Coordinates of C-alpha atoms and ligand atoms in Angstrom, one line a residue:
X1 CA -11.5 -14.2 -23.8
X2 CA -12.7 -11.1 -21.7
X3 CA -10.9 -9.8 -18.7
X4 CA -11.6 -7.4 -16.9
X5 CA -8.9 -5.5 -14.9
X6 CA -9.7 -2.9 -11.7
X7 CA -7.7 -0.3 -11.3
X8 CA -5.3 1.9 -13.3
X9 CA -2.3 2.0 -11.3
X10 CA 0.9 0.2 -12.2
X11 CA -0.4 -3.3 -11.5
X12 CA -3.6 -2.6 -12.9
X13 CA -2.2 -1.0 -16.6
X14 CA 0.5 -3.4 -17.0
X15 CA -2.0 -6.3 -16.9
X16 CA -4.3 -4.4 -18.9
X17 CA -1.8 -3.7 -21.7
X18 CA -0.1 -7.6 -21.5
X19 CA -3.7 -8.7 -21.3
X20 CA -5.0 -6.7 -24.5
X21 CA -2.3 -9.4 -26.4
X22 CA -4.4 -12.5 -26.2
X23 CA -8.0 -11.2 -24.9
X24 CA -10.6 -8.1 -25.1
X25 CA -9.9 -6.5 -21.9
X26 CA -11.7 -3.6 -19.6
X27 CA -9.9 -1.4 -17.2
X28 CA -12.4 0.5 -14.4
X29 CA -10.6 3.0 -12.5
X30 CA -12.4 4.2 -9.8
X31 CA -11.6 8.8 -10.1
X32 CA -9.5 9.7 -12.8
X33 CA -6.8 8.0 -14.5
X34 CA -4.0 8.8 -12.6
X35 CA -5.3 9.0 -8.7
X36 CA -3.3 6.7 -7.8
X37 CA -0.6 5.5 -5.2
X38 CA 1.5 4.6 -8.4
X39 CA 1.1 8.9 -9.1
X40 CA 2.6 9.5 -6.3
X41 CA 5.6 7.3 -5.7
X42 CA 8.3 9.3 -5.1
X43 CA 11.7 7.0 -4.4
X44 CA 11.7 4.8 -6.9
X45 CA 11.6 1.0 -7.8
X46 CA 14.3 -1.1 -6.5
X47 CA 15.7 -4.4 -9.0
X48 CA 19.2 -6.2 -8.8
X49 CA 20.5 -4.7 -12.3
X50 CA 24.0 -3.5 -11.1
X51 CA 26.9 -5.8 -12.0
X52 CA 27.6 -6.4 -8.5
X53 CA 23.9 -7.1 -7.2
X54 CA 22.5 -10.4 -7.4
X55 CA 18.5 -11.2 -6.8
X56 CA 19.4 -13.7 -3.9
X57 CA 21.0 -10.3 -2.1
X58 CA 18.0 -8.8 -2.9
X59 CA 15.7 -11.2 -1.7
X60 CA 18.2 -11.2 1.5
X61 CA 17.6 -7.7 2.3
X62 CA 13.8 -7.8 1.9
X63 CA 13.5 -11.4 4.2
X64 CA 15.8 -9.6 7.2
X65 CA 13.2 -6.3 6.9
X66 CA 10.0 -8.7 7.0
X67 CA 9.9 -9.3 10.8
X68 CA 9.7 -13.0 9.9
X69 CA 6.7 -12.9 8.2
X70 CA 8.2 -13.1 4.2
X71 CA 6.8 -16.1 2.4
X72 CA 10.6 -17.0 0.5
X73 CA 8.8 -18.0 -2.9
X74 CA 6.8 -14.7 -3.4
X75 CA 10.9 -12.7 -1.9
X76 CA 12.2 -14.7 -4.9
X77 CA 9.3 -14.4 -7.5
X78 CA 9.7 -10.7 -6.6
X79 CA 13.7 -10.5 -6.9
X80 CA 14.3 -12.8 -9.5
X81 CA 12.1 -11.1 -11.7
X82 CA 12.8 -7.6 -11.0
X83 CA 15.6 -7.1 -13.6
X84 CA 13.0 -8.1 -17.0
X85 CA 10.3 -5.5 -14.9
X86 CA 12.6 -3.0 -15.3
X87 CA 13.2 -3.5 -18.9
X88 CA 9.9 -3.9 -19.7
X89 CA 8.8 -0.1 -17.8
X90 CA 11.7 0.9 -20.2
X91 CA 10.1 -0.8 -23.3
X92 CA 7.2 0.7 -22.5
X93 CA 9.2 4.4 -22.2
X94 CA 9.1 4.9 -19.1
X95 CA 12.7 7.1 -18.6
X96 CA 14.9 6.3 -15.4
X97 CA 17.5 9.0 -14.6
X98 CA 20.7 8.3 -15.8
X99 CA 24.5 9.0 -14.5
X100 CA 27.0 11.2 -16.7
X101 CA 27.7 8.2 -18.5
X102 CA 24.3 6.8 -19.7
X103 CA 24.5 4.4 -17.1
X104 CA 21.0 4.2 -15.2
X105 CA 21.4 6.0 -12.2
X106 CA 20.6 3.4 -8.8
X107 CA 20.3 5.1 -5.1
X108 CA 20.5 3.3 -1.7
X109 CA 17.7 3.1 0.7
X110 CA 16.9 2.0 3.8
X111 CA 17.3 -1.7 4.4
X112 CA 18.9 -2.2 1.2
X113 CA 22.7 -3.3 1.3
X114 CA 23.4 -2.1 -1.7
X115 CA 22.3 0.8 -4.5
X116 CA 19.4 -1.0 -6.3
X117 CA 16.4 2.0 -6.9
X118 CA 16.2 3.5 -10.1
X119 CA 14.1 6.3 -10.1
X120 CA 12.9 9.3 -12.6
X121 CA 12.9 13.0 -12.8
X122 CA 14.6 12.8 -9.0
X123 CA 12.0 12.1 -6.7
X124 CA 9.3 12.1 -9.3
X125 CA 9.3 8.5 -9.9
X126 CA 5.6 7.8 -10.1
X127 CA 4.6 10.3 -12.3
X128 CA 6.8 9.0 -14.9
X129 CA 5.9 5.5 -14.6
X130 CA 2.0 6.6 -14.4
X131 CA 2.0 8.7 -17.6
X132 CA 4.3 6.7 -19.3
X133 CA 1.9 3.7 -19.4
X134 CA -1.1 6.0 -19.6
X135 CA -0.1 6.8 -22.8
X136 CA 0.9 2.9 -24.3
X137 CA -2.8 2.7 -22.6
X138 CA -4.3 5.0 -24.7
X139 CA -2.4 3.6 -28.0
X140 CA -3.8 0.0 -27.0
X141 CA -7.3 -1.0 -27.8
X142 CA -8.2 -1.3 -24.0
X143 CA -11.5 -0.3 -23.4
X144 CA -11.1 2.2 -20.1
X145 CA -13.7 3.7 -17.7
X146 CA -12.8 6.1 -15.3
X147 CA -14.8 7.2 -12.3
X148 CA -16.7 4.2 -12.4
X149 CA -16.8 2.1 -8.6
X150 CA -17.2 -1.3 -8.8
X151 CA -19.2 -2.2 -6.1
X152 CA -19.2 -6.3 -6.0
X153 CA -18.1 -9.0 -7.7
X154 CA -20.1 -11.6 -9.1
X155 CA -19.8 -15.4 -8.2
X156 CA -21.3 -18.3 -9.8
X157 CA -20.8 -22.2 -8.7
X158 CA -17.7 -20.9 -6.8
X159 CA -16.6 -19.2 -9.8
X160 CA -16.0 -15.3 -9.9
X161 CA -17.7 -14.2 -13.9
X162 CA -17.3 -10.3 -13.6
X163 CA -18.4 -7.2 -11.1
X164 CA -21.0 -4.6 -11.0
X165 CA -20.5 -1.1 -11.0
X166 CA -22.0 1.3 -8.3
X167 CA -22.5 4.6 -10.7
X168 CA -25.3 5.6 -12.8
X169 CA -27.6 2.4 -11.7
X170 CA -26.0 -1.1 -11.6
X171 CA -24.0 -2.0 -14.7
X172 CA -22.7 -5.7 -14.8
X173 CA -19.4 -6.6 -16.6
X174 CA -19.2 -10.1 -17.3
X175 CA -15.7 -11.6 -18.1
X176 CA -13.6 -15.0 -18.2
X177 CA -11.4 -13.9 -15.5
X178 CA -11.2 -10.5 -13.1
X179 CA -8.0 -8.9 -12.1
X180 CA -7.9 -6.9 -8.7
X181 CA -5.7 -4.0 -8.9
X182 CA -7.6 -1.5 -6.4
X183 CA -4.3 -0.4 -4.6
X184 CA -4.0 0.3 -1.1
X185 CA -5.6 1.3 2.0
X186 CA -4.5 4.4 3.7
X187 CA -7.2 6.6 2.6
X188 CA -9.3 4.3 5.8
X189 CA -7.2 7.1 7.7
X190 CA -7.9 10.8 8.2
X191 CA -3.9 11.3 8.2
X192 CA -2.7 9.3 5.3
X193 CA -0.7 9.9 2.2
X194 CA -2.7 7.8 -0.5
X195 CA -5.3 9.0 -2.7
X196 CA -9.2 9.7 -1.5
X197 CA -9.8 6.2 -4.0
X198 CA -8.0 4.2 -1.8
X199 CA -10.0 2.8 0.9
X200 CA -8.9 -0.6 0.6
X201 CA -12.1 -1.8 -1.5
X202 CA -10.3 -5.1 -3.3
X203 CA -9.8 -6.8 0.0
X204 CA -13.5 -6.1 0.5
X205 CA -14.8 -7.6 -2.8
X206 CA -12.1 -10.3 -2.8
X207 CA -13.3 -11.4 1.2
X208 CA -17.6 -10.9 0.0
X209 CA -16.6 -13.2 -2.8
X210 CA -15.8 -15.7 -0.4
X211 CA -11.7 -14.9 -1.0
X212 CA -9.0 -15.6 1.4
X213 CA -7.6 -12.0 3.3
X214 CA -4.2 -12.0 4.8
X215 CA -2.7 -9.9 7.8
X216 CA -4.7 -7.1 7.2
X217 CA -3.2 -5.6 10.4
X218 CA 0.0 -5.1 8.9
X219 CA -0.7 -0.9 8.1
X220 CA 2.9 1.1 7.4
X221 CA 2.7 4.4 8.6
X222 CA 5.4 7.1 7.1
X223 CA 6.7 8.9 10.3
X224 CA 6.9 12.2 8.3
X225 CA 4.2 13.9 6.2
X226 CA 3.5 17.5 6.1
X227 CA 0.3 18.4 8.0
X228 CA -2.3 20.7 6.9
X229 CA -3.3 21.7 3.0
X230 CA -5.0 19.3 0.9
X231 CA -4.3 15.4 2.5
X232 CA -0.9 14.7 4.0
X233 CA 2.1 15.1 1.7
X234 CA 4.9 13.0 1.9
X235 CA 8.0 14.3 3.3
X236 CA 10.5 11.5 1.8
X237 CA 13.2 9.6 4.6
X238 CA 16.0 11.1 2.5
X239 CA 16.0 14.5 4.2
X240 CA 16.3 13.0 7.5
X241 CA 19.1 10.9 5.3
X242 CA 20.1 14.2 4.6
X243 CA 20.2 15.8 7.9
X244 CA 17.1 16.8 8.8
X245 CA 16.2 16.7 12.7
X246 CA 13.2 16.3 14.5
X247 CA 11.9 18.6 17.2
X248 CA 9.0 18.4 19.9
X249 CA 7.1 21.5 20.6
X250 CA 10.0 23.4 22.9
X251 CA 12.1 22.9 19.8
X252 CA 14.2 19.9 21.1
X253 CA 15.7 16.9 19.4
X254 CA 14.0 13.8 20.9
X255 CA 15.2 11.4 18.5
X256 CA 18.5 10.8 20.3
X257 CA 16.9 9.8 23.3
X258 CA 15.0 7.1 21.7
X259 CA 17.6 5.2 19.2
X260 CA 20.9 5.2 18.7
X261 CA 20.4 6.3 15.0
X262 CA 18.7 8.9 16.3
X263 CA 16.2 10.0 13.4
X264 CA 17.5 7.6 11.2
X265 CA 15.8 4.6 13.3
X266 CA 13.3 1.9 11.4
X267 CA 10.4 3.4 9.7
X268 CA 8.6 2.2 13.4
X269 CA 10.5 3.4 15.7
X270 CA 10.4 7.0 14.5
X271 CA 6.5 7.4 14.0
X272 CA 6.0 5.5 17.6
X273 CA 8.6 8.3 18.8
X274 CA 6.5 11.1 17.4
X275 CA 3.3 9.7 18.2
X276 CA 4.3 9.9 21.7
X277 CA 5.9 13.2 21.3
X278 CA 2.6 15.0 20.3
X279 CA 0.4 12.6 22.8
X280 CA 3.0 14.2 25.5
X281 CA 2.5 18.0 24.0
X282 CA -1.0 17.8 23.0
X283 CA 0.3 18.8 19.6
X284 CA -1.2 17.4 16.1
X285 CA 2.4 17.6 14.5
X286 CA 6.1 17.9 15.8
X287 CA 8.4 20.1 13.4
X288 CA 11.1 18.7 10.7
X289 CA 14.0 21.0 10.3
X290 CA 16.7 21.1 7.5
X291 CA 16.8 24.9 7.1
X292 CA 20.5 24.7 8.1
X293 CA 21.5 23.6 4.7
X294 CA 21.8 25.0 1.6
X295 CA 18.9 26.6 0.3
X296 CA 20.0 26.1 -3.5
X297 CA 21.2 22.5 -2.7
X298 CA 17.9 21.7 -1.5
X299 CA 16.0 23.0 -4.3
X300 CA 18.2 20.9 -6.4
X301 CA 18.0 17.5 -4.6
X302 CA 14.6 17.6 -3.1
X303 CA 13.0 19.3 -6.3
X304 CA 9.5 17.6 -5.3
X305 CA 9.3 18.0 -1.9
X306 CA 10.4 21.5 -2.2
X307 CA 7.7 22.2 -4.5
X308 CA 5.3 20.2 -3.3
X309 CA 5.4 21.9 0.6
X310 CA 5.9 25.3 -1.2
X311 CA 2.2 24.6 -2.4
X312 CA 0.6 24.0 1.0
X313 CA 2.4 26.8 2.2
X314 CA 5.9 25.8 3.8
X315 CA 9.3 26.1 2.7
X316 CA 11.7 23.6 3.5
X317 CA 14.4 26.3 3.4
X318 CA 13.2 28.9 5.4
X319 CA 12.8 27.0 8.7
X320 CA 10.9 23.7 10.1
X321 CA 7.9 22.5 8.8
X322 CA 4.8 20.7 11.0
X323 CA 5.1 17.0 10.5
X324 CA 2.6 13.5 11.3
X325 CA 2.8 9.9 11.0
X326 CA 0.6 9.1 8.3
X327 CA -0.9 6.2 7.0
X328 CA 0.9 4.9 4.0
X329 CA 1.4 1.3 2.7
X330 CA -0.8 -1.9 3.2
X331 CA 1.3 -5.0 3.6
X332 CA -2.4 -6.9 4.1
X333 CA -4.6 -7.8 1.9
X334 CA -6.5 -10.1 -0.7
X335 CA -3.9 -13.6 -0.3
X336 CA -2.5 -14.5 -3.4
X337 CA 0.4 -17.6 -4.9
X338 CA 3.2 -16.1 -6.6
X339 CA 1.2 -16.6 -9.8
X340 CA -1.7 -13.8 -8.7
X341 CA -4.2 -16.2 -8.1
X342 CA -6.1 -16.3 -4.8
X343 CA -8.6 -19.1 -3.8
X344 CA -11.8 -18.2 -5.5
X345 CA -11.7 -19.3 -9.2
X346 CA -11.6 -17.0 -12.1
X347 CA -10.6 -14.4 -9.4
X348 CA -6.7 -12.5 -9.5
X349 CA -5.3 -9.5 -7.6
X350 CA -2.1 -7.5 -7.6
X351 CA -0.4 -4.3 -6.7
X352 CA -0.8 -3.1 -3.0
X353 CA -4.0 -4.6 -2.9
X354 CA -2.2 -8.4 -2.5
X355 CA -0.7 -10.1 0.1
X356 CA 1.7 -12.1 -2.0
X357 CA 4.1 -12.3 1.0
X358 CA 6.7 -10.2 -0.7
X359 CA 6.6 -7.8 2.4
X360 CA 6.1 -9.7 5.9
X361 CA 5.3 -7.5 8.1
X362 CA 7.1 -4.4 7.1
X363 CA 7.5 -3.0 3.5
X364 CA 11.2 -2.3 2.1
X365 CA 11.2 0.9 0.6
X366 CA 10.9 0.8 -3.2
X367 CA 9.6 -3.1 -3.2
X368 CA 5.9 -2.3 -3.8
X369 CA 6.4 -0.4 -7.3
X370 CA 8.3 -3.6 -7.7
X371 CA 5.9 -6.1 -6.7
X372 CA 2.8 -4.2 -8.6
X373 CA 5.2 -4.8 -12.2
X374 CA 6.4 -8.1 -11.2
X375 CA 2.8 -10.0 -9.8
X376 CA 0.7 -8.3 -12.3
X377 CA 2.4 -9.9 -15.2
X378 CA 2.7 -13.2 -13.5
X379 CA -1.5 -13.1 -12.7
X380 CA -1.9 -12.1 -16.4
X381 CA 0.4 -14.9 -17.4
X382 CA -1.2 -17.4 -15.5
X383 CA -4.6 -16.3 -16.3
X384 CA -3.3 -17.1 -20.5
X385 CA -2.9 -20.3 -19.1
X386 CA -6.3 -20.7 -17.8
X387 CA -4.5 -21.7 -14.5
X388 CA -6.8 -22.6 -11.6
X389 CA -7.4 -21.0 -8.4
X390 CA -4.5 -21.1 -5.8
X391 CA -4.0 -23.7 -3.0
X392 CA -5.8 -22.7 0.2
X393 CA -2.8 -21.3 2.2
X394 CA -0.8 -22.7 4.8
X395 CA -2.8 -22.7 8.3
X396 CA -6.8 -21.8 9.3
X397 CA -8.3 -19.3 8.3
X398 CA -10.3 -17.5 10.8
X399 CA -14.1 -17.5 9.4
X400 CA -16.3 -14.9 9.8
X401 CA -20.3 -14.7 9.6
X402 CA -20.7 -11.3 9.3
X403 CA -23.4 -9.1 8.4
X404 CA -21.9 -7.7 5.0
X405 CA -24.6 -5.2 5.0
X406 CA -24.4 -1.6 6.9
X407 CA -21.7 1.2 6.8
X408 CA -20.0 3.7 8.4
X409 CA -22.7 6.7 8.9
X410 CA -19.9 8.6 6.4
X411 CA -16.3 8.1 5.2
X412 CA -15.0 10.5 7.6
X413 CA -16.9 9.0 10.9
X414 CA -14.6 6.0 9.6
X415 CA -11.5 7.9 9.0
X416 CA -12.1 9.1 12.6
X417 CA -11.9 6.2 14.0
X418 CA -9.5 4.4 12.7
X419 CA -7.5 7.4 13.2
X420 CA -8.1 7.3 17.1
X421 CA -8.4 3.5 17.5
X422 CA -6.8 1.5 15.0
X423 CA -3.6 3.6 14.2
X424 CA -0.2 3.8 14.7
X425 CA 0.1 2.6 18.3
X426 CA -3.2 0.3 19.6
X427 CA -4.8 -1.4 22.3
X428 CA -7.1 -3.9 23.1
X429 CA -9.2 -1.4 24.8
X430 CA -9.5 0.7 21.6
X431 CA -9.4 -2.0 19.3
X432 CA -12.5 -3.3 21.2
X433 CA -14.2 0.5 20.9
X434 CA -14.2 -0.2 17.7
X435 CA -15.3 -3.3 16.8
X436 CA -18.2 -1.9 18.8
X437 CA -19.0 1.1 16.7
X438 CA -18.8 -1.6 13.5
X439 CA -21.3 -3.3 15.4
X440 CA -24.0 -0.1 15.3
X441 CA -23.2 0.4 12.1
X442 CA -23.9 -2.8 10.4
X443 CA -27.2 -2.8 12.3
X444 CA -28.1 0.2 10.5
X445 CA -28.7 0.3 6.3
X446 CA -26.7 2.3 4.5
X447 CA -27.9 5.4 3.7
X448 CA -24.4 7.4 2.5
X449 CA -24.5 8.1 -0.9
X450 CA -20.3 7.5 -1.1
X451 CA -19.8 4.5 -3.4
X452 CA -17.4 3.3 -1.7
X453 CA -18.4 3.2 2.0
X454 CA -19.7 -0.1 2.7
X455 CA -16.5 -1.9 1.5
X456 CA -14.1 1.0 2.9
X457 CA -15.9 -0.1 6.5
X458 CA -15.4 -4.0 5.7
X459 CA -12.0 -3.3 5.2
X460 CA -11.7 -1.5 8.1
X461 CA -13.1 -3.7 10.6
X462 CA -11.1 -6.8 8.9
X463 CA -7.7 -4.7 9.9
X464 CA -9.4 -3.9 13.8
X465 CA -10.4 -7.3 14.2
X466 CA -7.6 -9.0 13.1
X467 CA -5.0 -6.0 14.9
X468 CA -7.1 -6.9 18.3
X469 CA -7.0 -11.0 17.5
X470 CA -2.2 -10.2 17.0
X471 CA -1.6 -10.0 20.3
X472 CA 1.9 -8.7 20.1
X473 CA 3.7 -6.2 18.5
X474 CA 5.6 -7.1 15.2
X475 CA 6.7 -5.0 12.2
X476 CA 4.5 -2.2 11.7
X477 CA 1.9 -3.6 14.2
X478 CA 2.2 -2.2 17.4
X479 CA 0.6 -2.8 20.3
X480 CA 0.5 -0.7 23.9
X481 CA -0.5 -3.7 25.7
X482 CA 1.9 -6.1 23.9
X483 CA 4.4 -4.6 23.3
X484 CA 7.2 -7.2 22.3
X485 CA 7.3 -9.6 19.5
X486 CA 5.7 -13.0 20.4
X487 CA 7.0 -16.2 19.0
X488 CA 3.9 -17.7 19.0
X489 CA 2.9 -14.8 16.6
X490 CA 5.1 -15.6 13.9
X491 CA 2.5 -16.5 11.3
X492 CA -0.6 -15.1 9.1
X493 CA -3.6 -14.2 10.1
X494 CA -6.3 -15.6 8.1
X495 CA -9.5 -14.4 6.9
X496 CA -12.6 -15.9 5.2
X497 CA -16.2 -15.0 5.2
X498 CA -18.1 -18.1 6.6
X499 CA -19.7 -20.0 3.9
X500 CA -23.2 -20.4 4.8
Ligands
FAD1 C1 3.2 9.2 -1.3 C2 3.7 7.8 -1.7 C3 5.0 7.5 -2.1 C4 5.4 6.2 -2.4 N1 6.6 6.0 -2.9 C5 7.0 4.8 -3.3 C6 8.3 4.5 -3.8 O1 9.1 5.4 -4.0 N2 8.6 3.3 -4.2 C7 7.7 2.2 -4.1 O2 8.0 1.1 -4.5 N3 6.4 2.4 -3.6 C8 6.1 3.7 -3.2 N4 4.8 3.9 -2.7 C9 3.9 2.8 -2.8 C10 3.4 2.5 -4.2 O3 3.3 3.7 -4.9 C11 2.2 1.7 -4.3 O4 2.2 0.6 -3.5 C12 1.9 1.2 -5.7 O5 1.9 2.3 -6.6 C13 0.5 0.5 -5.8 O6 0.2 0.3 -7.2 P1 -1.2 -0.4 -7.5 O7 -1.2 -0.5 -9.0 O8 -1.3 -1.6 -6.7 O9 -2.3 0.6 -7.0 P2 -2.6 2.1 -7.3 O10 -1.6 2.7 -8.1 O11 -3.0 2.8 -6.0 O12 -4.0 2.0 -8.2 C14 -5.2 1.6 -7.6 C15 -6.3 1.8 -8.6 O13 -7.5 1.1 -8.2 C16 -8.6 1.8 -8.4 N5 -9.7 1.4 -7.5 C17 -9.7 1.3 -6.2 N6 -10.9 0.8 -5.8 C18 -11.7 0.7 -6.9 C19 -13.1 0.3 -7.1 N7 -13.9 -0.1 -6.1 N8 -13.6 0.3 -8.3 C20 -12.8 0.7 -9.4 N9 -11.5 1.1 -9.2 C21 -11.0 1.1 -8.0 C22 -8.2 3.3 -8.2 O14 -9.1 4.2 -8.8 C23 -6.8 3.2 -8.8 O15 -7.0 3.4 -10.2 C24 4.4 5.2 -2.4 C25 3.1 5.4 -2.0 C26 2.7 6.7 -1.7 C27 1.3 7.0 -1.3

């Protein structure tokens, strides 16, 4: 058997190295090895492994965060099998902090009710878990490619049988089944904390190969990361957990007039607040300020973020640093059953790139490390067991005849816009802007030479369109013009290219 796996984050290694048991296997990664969300993780991975957690508390917490979009099976897919993930990134060496006693070391975050997130090397979480299976990679015989784009898949009688690649001419891969593990989507954003690689180009393949997409819409952005330097750096929640306050350009708190929890209000409610802030100052950034504490404490408990702002130029001890909402997680994309398989045969995705329906409409913290271990061995499972595609899911999909051709005139014409249109707060005014500007641009060919850029603007105008079509505000989807929650609205959205 031949599979062939795309991507090289957590989703995409762990497949690759449970795959490489039973079948030859391939792993593409679009830039180098490790540019990946999975890199980056800095929290950690939440599982119910203390004495006193249970997976049904788990699953609890993450179904009360969803804004009533969690699909139960995937909450308790994800919960249930969180413990055996966990051993298994230990198996594979992966090394969680530990207390004074040996005892792996669990933190609380927000929205969970009780310390479930292990996490490595502090808030270095990602690295560890990305080189620790980057080397069990390199041990395995999985043949890998890096810098390689795969540019479409290939279907045949309904059947996906492999992908091309963009680079160096067309190269086809042919395999028995094709594993999706392309990551997220922020990098559709000027302001984001993802990767360049991650334009959201799975949901793009997975939707031209006649896939089902759900609530692409659904677009977390981090209220806090450092602006300027080299792409936006995330500034983690636990310094505001810590006591960090936020202040608009006069140097006033303007938290404590919006929540009662002041800067410790939902993920939402704080990047809406400075959105407005900066709208109302004509500022790019309000500042973060924890400079009243500690210097040496700080260095100790925020040993990443201390280093990693002291490299674009701002210390977190000497006084406040410039701050943006920035695009971060994709609860959307490529609609999968709690077994990885989405609706085209021969066809699997995991990772951020899935909508399993683990998240609703608003990520828990420390889930999607999570969900990449847990769904990734599930599709490769499933895929052992020549398991067919999944059931169509519950309700229409909207279908689409689209000209699939055309692009954005350059990645960051489309990073503009979705920036000014599509982002953190939207209307149907600018959410209309934009479908126009698609509209040019699929008339025209594509003439940018970025690999990338064709599905990076499909993406994109799946999230506009289907932002415009939710005509409410729920989760991380906000709207100006609707700004409550909406019954009515309390299901998917659905998308499917129009078969001809
Ligand atoms: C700054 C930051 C902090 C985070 N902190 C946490 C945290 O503490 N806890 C948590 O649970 N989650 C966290 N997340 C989210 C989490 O890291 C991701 O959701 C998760 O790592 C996704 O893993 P993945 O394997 O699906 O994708 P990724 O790790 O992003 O890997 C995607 C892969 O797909 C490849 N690819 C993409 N397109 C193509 C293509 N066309 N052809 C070939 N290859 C392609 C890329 O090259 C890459 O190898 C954080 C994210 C960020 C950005």
């Amino acid at each position: 058997m031949r599979i062939l796996v795309i991507g090289s984050g957590l989703a995409g290694i762990n497949a690759a190295l449970l795959a490489s048991e039973f079948a030859d296997v391939t792993l593409l990664s679009k830039g180098p090895l490790e540019q990946t969300n999975t890199q980056r993780a800095q929290g950690g991975i939440a599982a119910a492994i203390a004495a006193l957690d249970d997976p049904r508390l788990h699953a609890e917490d993450t179904i009360r965060a969803g804004a009533g979009l969690c699909d139960p099976d995937a909450v308790h897919a994800l919960t249930s099998d969180g413990p055996e993930a966990i051993e298994r990134l230990l198996r594979l060496g992966v090394e969680f902090d530990r207390d004074p006693s040996g005892m792996l070391a669990l933190a609380t975050e927000g929205a969970h009710s009780t310390p479930r997130v292990l996490h490595a090397g502090g808030d270095q979480t990602g690295v560890h878990i990305q080189s620790a299976l980057g080397d069990r990679l390199a041990e395995s015989g999985v043949d890998v490619r890096t810098d390689v784009t795969v540019g479409e898949l290939i279907v045949e009688a309904g059947r996906c049988v492999g992908a091309t690649t963009e680079e160096d001419g067309r190269e086809t891969l042919l395999a028995d089944a094709v594993l999706l593990a392309t990551g997220g989507a922020g990098a559709l954003y000027r302001t984001t904390t993802n990767p360049e690689s991650a334009t959201g180009d799975g949901i793009a393949l997975a939707f031209r190969a006649g896939a089902v997409v759900r609530d692409p819409e659904f677009v977390q952005f981090h209220p806090t990361a450092l602006v300027g330097g080299d792409g936006a750096f995330l500034i983690s929640e636990a310094l505001r957990g810590e006591g960090a306050v936020l202040l608009d350009e006069a140097g006033n708190r303007f938290m404590t007039r919006v929540h009662p929890d002041a800067e410790l209000a939902p993920r939402s409610v704080v990047a809406r607040a400075i959105t407005e802030t900066m709208r109302r100052d004509c500022a790019d950034h309000v500042m973060l300020d924890i400079s009243h504490m500690d210097a040496d404490y700080l260095r100790g408990r925020f040993p990443g973020v201390y280093r990693g702002a002291l490299d674009r130029g701002k210390d977190i001890t000497a006084g406040p640093i410039p701050v943006a909402p920035a695009a971060h997680y994709h609860m959307g994309g490529v609609y999968t059953d709690v077994d990885g398989r989405t609706t085209v045969s021969g066809l699997y995705a995991a990772g951020e790139c899935a909508s399993t329906g683990a998240h609703g409409a608003n990520r828990v913290a420390s889930n999607s490390l999570l969900e990449a271990a847990v769904f990734s061995s599930r599709a490769i499972e499933a895929i052992r067991r020549e398991a067919g595609p999944a059931q169509a899911p519950d309700g229409e999909a909207r279908s689409l005849r689209w000209r699939l051709e055309g692009s954005a005139p350059s990645m960051e014409t489309l990073q503009g816009t979705m920036n000014e249109l599509v982002g953190i707060t939207r209307s149907g005014a600018g959410l209309r802007s934009a479908l126009d500007r698609f509209g040019e641009w699929s008339a025209e060919p594509t003439t940018s030479s970025q690999p990338s850029l064709p599905l990076a603007t499909l993406t994109a105008r799946l999230i506009t369109e289907a932002a415009l079509q939710r005509a409410e505000s729920r989760g991380s989807h906000l709207r100006l013009d609707f700004a409550e929650e909406d019954p009515a609205w309390r299901r998917h959205s659905l998308w499917q290219l129009a078969r001809e």
